[in-house]
Tab-separated table of C-alpha atoms in Angstrom:
chain	number	residue	atom	x	y	z
A	1	UNK	CA	106.877	-137.951	-28.459
A	2	UNK	CA	107.557	-135.297	-25.981
A	3	UNK	CA	109.964	-132.896	-26.312
A	4	UNK	CA	113.610	-132.988	-24.278
A	5	UNK	CA	113.157	-129.037	-23.984
A	6	UNK	CA	110.106	-129.935	-21.603
A	7	UNK	CA	112.234	-131.795	-19.691
A	8	UNK	CA	114.960	-129.238	-19.098
A	9	UNK	CA	115.131	-127.538	-15.789
A	10	UNK	CA	113.283	-123.860	-15.782
A	11	UNK	CA	115.946	-121.742	-15.813
A	12	UNK	CA	115.729	-119.101	-12.766
A	13	UNK	CA	114.822	-115.264	-13.463
A	14	UNK	CA	118.108	-113.299	-13.134
A	15	UNK	CA	118.835	-111.576	-9.739
A	16	UNK	CA	120.786	-108.869	-9.122
A	17	UNK	CA	121.021	-107.674	-5.806
A	18	UNK	CA	122.778	-103.797	-4.664
A	19	UNK	CA	122.199	-100.875	-6.811
A	20	UNK	CA	123.523	-100.162	-10.460
A	21	UNK	CA	124.243	-97.517	-12.610
A	22	UNK	CA	121.479	-96.584	-15.315
A	23	UNK	CA	121.025	-94.317	-17.700
A	24	UNK	CA	117.536	-92.511	-18.159
A	25	UNK	CA	115.603	-93.245	-21.541
A	26	UNK	CA	112.175	-91.942	-21.358
A	27	UNK	CA	110.517	-89.968	-18.682
A	28	UNK	CA	106.972	-89.870	-20.324
A	29	UNK	CA	105.330	-92.238	-18.184
A	30	UNK	CA	101.843	-92.771	-20.210
A	31	UNK	CA	100.186	-93.537	-16.589
A	32	UNK	CA	101.401	-90.250	-15.326
A	33	UNK	CA	103.014	-92.206	-12.517
A	34	UNK	CA	105.952	-90.567	-12.300
A	35	UNK	CA	107.683	-93.313	-13.365
A	36	UNK	CA	111.295	-93.323	-15.729
A	37	UNK	CA	112.676	-95.965	-18.260
A	38	UNK	CA	116.459	-96.737	-18.065
A	39	UNK	CA	118.781	-98.569	-20.185
A	40	UNK	CA	121.499	-100.592	-18.537
A	41	UNK	CA	124.909	-100.291	-20.850
A	42	UNK	CA	126.647	-102.499	-18.960
A	43	UNK	CA	123.610	-105.352	-19.698
A	44	UNK	CA	123.381	-106.656	-23.289
A	45	UNK	CA	122.347	-109.889	-25.180
A	46	UNK	CA	121.881	-110.180	-29.088
A	47	UNK	CA	118.363	-108.941	-28.670
A	48	UNK	CA	118.974	-105.564	-27.442
A	49	UNK	CA	120.840	-102.654	-28.487
A	50	UNK	CA	124.883	-101.787	-28.413
A	51	UNK	CA	123.766	-99.255	-25.605
A	52	UNK	CA	122.000	-101.733	-23.243
A	53	UNK	CA	119.165	-103.379	-22.374
A	54	UNK	CA	115.990	-100.889	-21.604
A	55	UNK	CA	114.018	-101.344	-18.415
A	56	UNK	CA	110.367	-101.437	-17.673
A	57	UNK	CA	108.960	-98.450	-16.149
A	58	UNK	CA	110.546	-97.853	-12.459
A	59	UNK	CA	108.950	-95.621	-9.864
A	60	UNK	CA	111.063	-92.915	-8.489
A	61	UNK	CA	112.086	-92.415	-4.445
A	62	UNK	CA	110.904	-88.895	-3.794
A	63	UNK	CA	111.130	-86.760	-0.673
A	64	UNK	CA	107.209	-86.456	0.578
A	65	UNK	CA	105.960	-88.485	-1.987
A	66	UNK	CA	101.878	-89.304	-0.986
A	67	UNK	CA	98.482	-88.632	-2.764
A	68	UNK	CA	98.502	-85.872	-4.507
A	69	UNK	CA	101.610	-84.341	-2.563
A	70	UNK	CA	105.538	-84.409	-2.833
A	71	UNK	CA	108.577	-83.069	-4.177
A	72	UNK	CA	107.758	-83.554	-8.198
A	73	UNK	CA	111.422	-83.419	-10.152
A	74	UNK	CA	111.408	-86.137	-12.901
A	75	UNK	CA	114.923	-86.666	-13.698
A	76	UNK	CA	116.082	-85.700	-17.663
A	77	UNK	CA	116.681	-88.110	-20.512
A	78	UNK	CA	120.551	-88.956	-20.293
A	79	UNK	CA	120.565	-88.521	-16.524
A	80	UNK	CA	122.759	-90.912	-14.881
A	81	UNK	CA	120.744	-92.674	-12.120
A	82	UNK	CA	121.268	-95.178	-8.942
A	83	UNK	CA	118.954	-97.893	-9.631
A	84	UNK	CA	117.749	-101.009	-7.201
A	85	UNK	CA	115.508	-103.818	-8.194
A	86	UNK	CA	112.947	-105.191	-6.012
A	87	UNK	CA	113.926	-108.732	-4.393
A	88	UNK	CA	116.541	-108.592	-6.712
A	89	UNK	CA	114.164	-108.814	-9.529
A	90	UNK	CA	115.418	-107.262	-12.786
A	91	UNK	CA	111.890	-106.620	-13.972
A	92	UNK	CA	111.111	-104.633	-10.877
A	93	UNK	CA	113.286	-101.344	-11.217
A	94	UNK	CA	113.550	-98.601	-8.751
A	95	UNK	CA	115.026	-95.213	-9.194
A	96	UNK	CA	116.898	-94.475	-6.019
A	97	UNK	CA	118.489	-91.054	-7.019
A	98	UNK	CA	120.147	-89.119	-9.811
A	99	UNK	CA	123.860	-88.784	-10.062
A	100	UNK	CA	126.464	-86.042	-10.757
A	101	UNK	CA	129.574	-87.050	-13.083
A	102	UNK	CA	132.465	-85.762	-14.956
A	103	UNK	CA	130.146	-84.441	-17.527
A	104	UNK	CA	126.555	-83.568	-15.346
A	105	UNK	CA	128.172	-81.120	-12.766
A	106	UNK	CA	126.588	-79.618	-9.918
A	107	UNK	CA	125.236	-76.523	-10.604
A	108	UNK	CA	127.841	-74.393	-8.695
A	109	UNK	CA	131.559	-74.488	-8.416
A	110	UNK	CA	133.203	-75.415	-5.065
A	111	UNK	CA	134.739	-72.005	-4.864
A	112	UNK	CA	131.129	-70.246	-4.844
A	113	UNK	CA	130.518	-72.622	-1.476
A	114	UNK	CA	133.684	-73.223	0.486
A	115	UNK	CA	131.619	-73.211	3.437
A	116	UNK	CA	128.934	-75.059	2.448
A	117	UNK	CA	126.479	-72.364	3.155
A	118	UNK	CA	124.174	-72.465	-0.426
A	119	UNK	CA	121.213	-74.849	-1.003
A	120	UNK	CA	120.711	-74.602	-4.760
A	121	UNK	CA	117.671	-75.587	-7.007
A	122	UNK	CA	118.329	-74.900	-10.539
A	123	UNK	CA	116.224	-76.027	-13.514
A	124	UNK	CA	116.928	-77.554	-17.028
A	125	UNK	CA	116.832	-73.872	-18.339
A	126	UNK	CA	118.707	-72.156	-15.447
A	127	UNK	CA	116.097	-70.616	-13.510
A	128	UNK	CA	117.258	-70.702	-9.890
A	129	UNK	CA	116.471	-70.829	-6.090
A	130	UNK	CA	119.004	-70.283	-3.863
A	131	UNK	CA	118.897	-70.662	0.291
A	132	UNK	CA	122.144	-68.860	1.408
A	133	UNK	CA	123.037	-69.377	5.010
A	134	UNK	CA	126.071	-67.464	5.257
A	135	UNK	CA	126.574	-66.029	8.884
A	136	UNK	CA	125.426	-62.414	9.034
A	137	UNK	CA	124.321	-62.433	5.241
A	138	UNK	CA	121.625	-64.851	5.076
A	139	UNK	CA	119.110	-64.662	2.171
A	140	UNK	CA	117.069	-66.298	-0.383
A	141	UNK	CA	117.215	-65.659	-3.735
A	142	UNK	CA	114.928	-66.472	-7.003
A	143	UNK	CA	116.078	-65.501	-9.877
A	144	UNK	CA	115.044	-66.452	-14.252
A	145	UNK	CA	118.041	-67.948	-16.264
A	146	UNK	CA	119.722	-64.736	-16.992
A	147	UNK	CA	120.190	-63.800	-13.709
A	148	UNK	CA	118.896	-60.137	-14.547
A	149	UNK	CA	114.893	-60.462	-12.773
A	150	UNK	CA	115.667	-61.661	-9.310
A	151	UNK	CA	113.548	-61.567	-5.825
A	152	UNK	CA	115.659	-61.536	-2.877
A	153	UNK	CA	114.285	-61.737	0.756
A	154	UNK	CA	117.142	-60.533	3.236
A	155	UNK	CA	116.140	-57.858	5.733
A	156	UNK	CA	114.253	-56.378	2.907
A	157	UNK	CA	112.434	-57.842	-0.041
A	158	UNK	CA	113.900	-56.496	-2.658
A	159	UNK	CA	112.935	-56.752	-6.547
A	160	UNK	CA	115.029	-56.225	-9.301
A	161	UNK	CA	114.698	-55.716	-13.003
A	162	UNK	CA	116.446	-56.761	-16.169
A	163	UNK	CA	119.072	-53.323	-15.897
A	164	UNK	CA	119.426	-54.894	-11.991
A	165	UNK	CA	117.398	-51.348	-10.882
A	166	UNK	CA	115.357	-51.826	-7.631
A	167	UNK	CA	111.877	-51.966	-8.344
A	168	UNK	CA	110.550	-52.665	-4.795
A	169	UNK	CA	111.784	-52.348	-1.169
A	170	UNK	CA	109.447	-54.207	1.398
A	171	UNK	CA	110.575	-53.618	5.298
A	172	UNK	CA	108.162	-55.921	7.271
A	173	UNK	CA	109.220	-54.193	10.390
A	174	UNK	CA	108.539	-50.892	8.981
A	175	UNK	CA	105.654	-51.134	7.211
A	176	UNK	CA	107.056	-49.854	4.216
A	177	UNK	CA	107.086	-50.393	0.526
A	178	UNK	CA	109.261	-48.252	-1.971
A	179	UNK	CA	109.049	-48.061	-5.699
A	180	UNK	CA	112.341	-46.818	-7.520
A	181	UNK	CA	112.491	-47.711	-11.331
A	182	UNK	CA	115.380	-45.032	-11.660
A	183	UNK	CA	114.652	-44.842	-15.588
A	184	UNK	CA	111.631	-45.877	-16.798
A	185	UNK	CA	107.636	-45.132	-15.120
A	186	UNK	CA	106.288	-47.186	-12.531
A	187	UNK	CA	103.106	-48.695	-13.526
A	188	UNK	CA	100.536	-49.998	-11.417
A	189	UNK	CA	97.586	-51.820	-13.853
A	190	UNK	CA	94.507	-53.902	-12.589
A	191	UNK	CA	92.569	-56.213	-14.596
A	192	UNK	CA	89.842	-55.419	-16.656
A	193	UNK	CA	86.713	-54.124	-14.648
A	194	UNK	CA	88.624	-54.647	-11.338
A	195	UNK	CA	88.428	-51.913	-8.696
A	196	UNK	CA	91.931	-50.799	-7.461
A	197	UNK	CA	91.725	-49.829	-3.321
A	198	UNK	CA	94.150	-47.993	-1.535
A	199	UNK	CA	93.761	-48.022	1.962
A	200	UNK	CA	95.357	-47.337	5.473
A	201	UNK	CA	94.638	-47.078	8.909
A	202	UNK	CA	96.971	-44.119	9.521
A	203	UNK	CA	98.084	-41.182	7.111
A	204	UNK	CA	98.270	-41.226	3.838
A	205	UNK	CA	100.253	-38.596	1.543
A	206	UNK	CA	100.858	-38.335	-2.017
A	207	UNK	CA	103.338	-35.760	-2.456
A	208	UNK	CA	105.448	-34.718	-5.884
A	209	UNK	CA	106.934	-31.261	-5.170
A	210	UNK	CA	108.707	-30.302	-8.406
A	211	UNK	CA	106.364	-31.848	-10.867
A	212	UNK	CA	102.815	-31.949	-11.797
A	213	UNK	CA	100.126	-34.394	-10.234
A	214	UNK	CA	96.946	-35.299	-12.451
A	215	UNK	CA	93.377	-37.465	-11.873
A	216	UNK	CA	91.674	-38.105	-15.161
A	217	UNK	CA	88.369	-40.326	-14.604
A	218	UNK	CA	84.635	-39.956	-15.334
A	219	UNK	CA	83.152	-39.094	-12.168
A	220	UNK	CA	85.601	-38.098	-9.047
A	221	UNK	CA	84.023	-37.906	-5.584
A	222	UNK	CA	85.819	-36.325	-2.808
A	223	UNK	CA	84.370	-37.427	0.902
A	224	UNK	CA	85.738	-36.628	4.168
A	225	UNK	CA	84.167	-37.145	7.697
A	226	UNK	CA	85.460	-34.042	9.546
A	227	UNK	CA	86.838	-31.006	7.584
A	228	UNK	CA	88.410	-30.634	3.789
A	229	UNK	CA	91.139	-27.917	2.994
A	230	UNK	CA	92.319	-26.864	-0.192
A	231	UNK	CA	95.041	-24.689	-0.425
A	232	UNK	CA	96.984	-23.503	-3.540
A	233	UNK	CA	100.425	-21.159	-3.292
A	234	UNK	CA	99.693	-19.600	-6.676
A	235	UNK	CA	96.286	-19.554	-8.175
A	236	UNK	CA	92.873	-21.892	-7.822
A	237	UNK	CA	90.256	-22.255	-10.280
A	238	UNK	CA	87.236	-24.824	-10.300
A	239	UNK	CA	85.621	-25.325	-13.462
A	240	UNK	CA	82.443	-26.865	-14.781
A	241	UNK	CA	79.268	-26.680	-17.179
A	242	UNK	CA	77.585	-26.224	-13.766
A	243	UNK	CA	79.031	-25.347	-10.724
A	244	UNK	CA	77.233	-25.361	-7.185
A	245	UNK	CA	78.626	-24.457	-3.641
A	246	UNK	CA	76.278	-25.451	-0.591
A	247	UNK	CA	76.933	-25.146	2.792
A	248	UNK	CA	74.116	-26.696	5.165
A	249	UNK	CA	74.838	-24.553	8.295
A	250	UNK	CA	76.491	-21.551	6.555
A	251	UNK	CA	79.166	-20.220	4.217
A	252	UNK	CA	82.025	-17.518	4.617
A	253	UNK	CA	83.343	-16.189	1.675
A	254	UNK	CA	86.472	-14.384	2.179
A	255	UNK	CA	88.817	-12.307	0.399
A	256	UNK	CA	92.186	-10.116	1.267
A	257	UNK	CA	91.181	-7.698	-1.695
A	258	UNK	CA	88.115	-7.254	-4.118
A	259	UNK	CA	85.792	-9.756	-4.931
A	260	UNK	CA	84.566	-9.942	-8.525
A	261	UNK	CA	81.515	-11.598	-9.907
A	262	UNK	CA	80.958	-11.816	-13.583
A	263	UNK	CA	77.453	-13.592	-14.545
A	264	UNK	CA	75.275	-12.586	-17.175
A	265	UNK	CA	72.517	-13.135	-14.772
A	266	UNK	CA	72.596	-12.874	-10.970
A	267	UNK	CA	70.012	-13.921	-8.575
A	268	UNK	CA	71.067	-13.799	-4.845
A	269	UNK	CA	68.265	-15.369	-2.171
């Protein structure tokens, strides 16, 4: 005998049109397609937990999404999202966006942006990128989670360390870079076996009028295409295991007072 259940009409798949609220339960897509799973607290049955049924993997609407490009920012677990279903099919969800609410609030207070001048990206741990369009004070700020280390791009580019001291001030129009560590030494380090090149088409000046200047290296070569002048306000000395002075077209030695030559062996040719 044929069971009566086989004669019963097929139950249609449940359709939900429009958009609904969901809560993210999983953002670790095994196929690495940037999908998430969502639970619907309002949709329950005997087979589901009291917290609501969980969806299949849902694709997320993202700006500029395409092959190896686009904005990549997955919602966090427990984030509230807005969900739609393809052709109303509840087994084919799409996350249309992420929602703020009374618990998950925007990353800035309204008092900080009364004229809607700020565009802010803030990560889960508090790192920030801020685009500030305040009239006459436009700037871009990149800062760490505590706000102690940051880069400010305005009329100049300023870098601040954890004591809020200015480290670098780059003025593009003047092509000027200033290093000012105030209370700590300035150190420039290059990688192992890497060259360090200081190059310019104008004059290069190293100035330290009140302190010492020291160069320490294996071999030192000073080469100029024109004249070379070494001038000391006090005594000048050159010491080496072997010293040689050579002039291809001549050499002048001048002194306003006496000249003293001290050698165990002197040969003049």
